[in-house]
Short mmCIF file of C-alpha atoms in Angstrom, two decimals:
data_model
loop_
_atom_site.label_atom_id
_atom_site.label_comp_id
_atom_site.label_asym_id
_atom_site.label_seq_id
_atom_site.Cartn_x
_atom_site.Cartn_y
_atom_site.Cartn_z
CA UNK A 1 25.97 -42.28 -4.65
CA UNK A 2 25.58 -40.53 -7.83
CA UNK A 3 21.88 -39.91 -7.28
CA UNK A 4 22.71 -38.25 -4.10
CA UNK A 5 25.24 -36.12 -5.54
CA UNK A 6 22.62 -35.01 -8.12
CA UNK A 7 20.25 -34.33 -5.77
CA UNK A 8 22.80 -32.13 -3.65
CA UNK A 9 23.40 -30.39 -6.99
CA UNK A 10 19.91 -29.77 -7.73
CA UNK A 11 19.07 -28.45 -3.97
CA UNK A 12 22.16 -26.38 -4.09
CA UNK A 13 20.90 -24.77 -7.58
CA UNK A 14 17.68 -24.28 -5.92
CA UNK A 15 19.13 -22.62 -2.86
CA UNK A 16 20.79 -20.21 -4.95
CA UNK A 17 17.78 -19.45 -7.09
CA UNK A 18 15.82 -18.83 -4.16
CA UNK A 19 18.59 -16.71 -2.57
CA UNK A 20 18.70 -14.34 -5.76
CA UNK A 21 14.87 -14.23 -5.44
CA UNK A 22 14.91 -13.11 -1.93
CA UNK A 23 17.47 -10.37 -2.70
CA UNK A 24 15.14 -9.02 -5.46
CA UNK A 25 12.13 -9.12 -3.30
CA UNK A 26 14.09 -7.28 -0.62
CA UNK A 27 15.09 -4.80 -3.20
CA UNK A 28 11.67 -4.51 -4.14
CA UNK A 29 10.28 -4.09 -0.86
CA UNK A 30 13.05 -1.53 0.31
CA UNK A 31 11.84 0.70 -2.66
CA UNK A 32 8.06 0.46 -1.77
CA UNK A 33 8.97 1.32 1.73
CA UNK A 34 10.67 4.29 0.52
CA UNK A 35 7.77 5.24 -1.86
CA UNK A 36 5.19 4.86 0.78
CA UNK A 37 7.41 7.04 3.31
CA UNK A 38 7.46 9.63 0.53
CA UNK A 39 3.86 9.50 0.05
CA UNK A 40 3.06 9.87 3.50
CA UNK A 41 5.56 12.71 3.99
CA UNK A 42 3.52 14.23 1.23
CA UNK A 43 0.32 13.69 2.51
CA UNK A 44 1.22 15.04 5.81
CA UNK A 45 2.42 18.25 4.26
CA UNK A 46 -0.65 18.53 2.18
CA UNK A 47 -2.82 17.93 5.30
CA UNK A 48 -0.78 20.60 7.30
CA UNK A 49 -1.06 22.95 4.18
CA UNK A 50 -4.96 22.40 4.13
CA UNK A 51 -5.31 22.83 7.76
CA UNK A 52 -3.61 26.29 7.69
CA UNK A 53 -5.78 27.08 4.71
CA UNK A 54 -8.82 26.05 6.93
CA UNK A 55 -7.86 28.36 9.88
CA UNK A 56 -7.14 31.02 7.39
CA UNK A 57 -10.57 30.68 5.71
CA UNK A 58 -12.15 30.85 9.33
CA UNK A 59 -10.11 34.03 10.39
CA UNK A 60 -11.23 35.75 7.60
CA UNK A 61 -14.63 34.82 8.08
CA UNK A 62 -14.58 35.92 11.69
CA UNK A 63 -12.78 39.40 10.68
CA UNK A 64 -15.64 39.90 8.30
CA UNK A 65 -18.66 39.15 10.20
CA UNK A 66 -16.84 41.55 12.88
CA UNK A 67 -16.45 44.15 10.36
CA UNK A 68 -19.74 43.90 9.10
CA UNK A 69 -21.28 44.16 12.71
CA UNK A 70 -19.79 47.35 13.07
CA UNK A 71 -16.47 46.79 14.66
CA UNK A 72 -13.51 48.71 13.45
CA UNK A 73 -10.23 47.29 12.49
CA UNK A 74 -8.86 49.04 15.58
CA UNK A 75 -10.91 47.27 17.91
CA UNK A 76 -10.21 44.24 16.41
CA UNK A 77 -6.69 44.91 16.70
CA UNK A 78 -7.07 45.54 20.19
CA UNK A 79 -8.80 42.41 20.99
CA UNK A 80 -6.51 40.28 19.52
CA UNK A 81 -3.77 41.80 21.90
#
């Protein structure tokens, strides 16, 4: 009987330790998930900015080519309308 009581106490202590470990791991996971979400948001913002810069560079390149080919700024503006 004493052995069974000792085993139950040991198992109960192990369960409490495992519960504490589980809580700690869940908190760590939650923090990691927040960090990942934050990094993904930053990446999306950086990607959008890079895409916008690429569009701007392409537009400037086209504009320079049109101006170099002899088209006036007024003609270019008229085509954009």
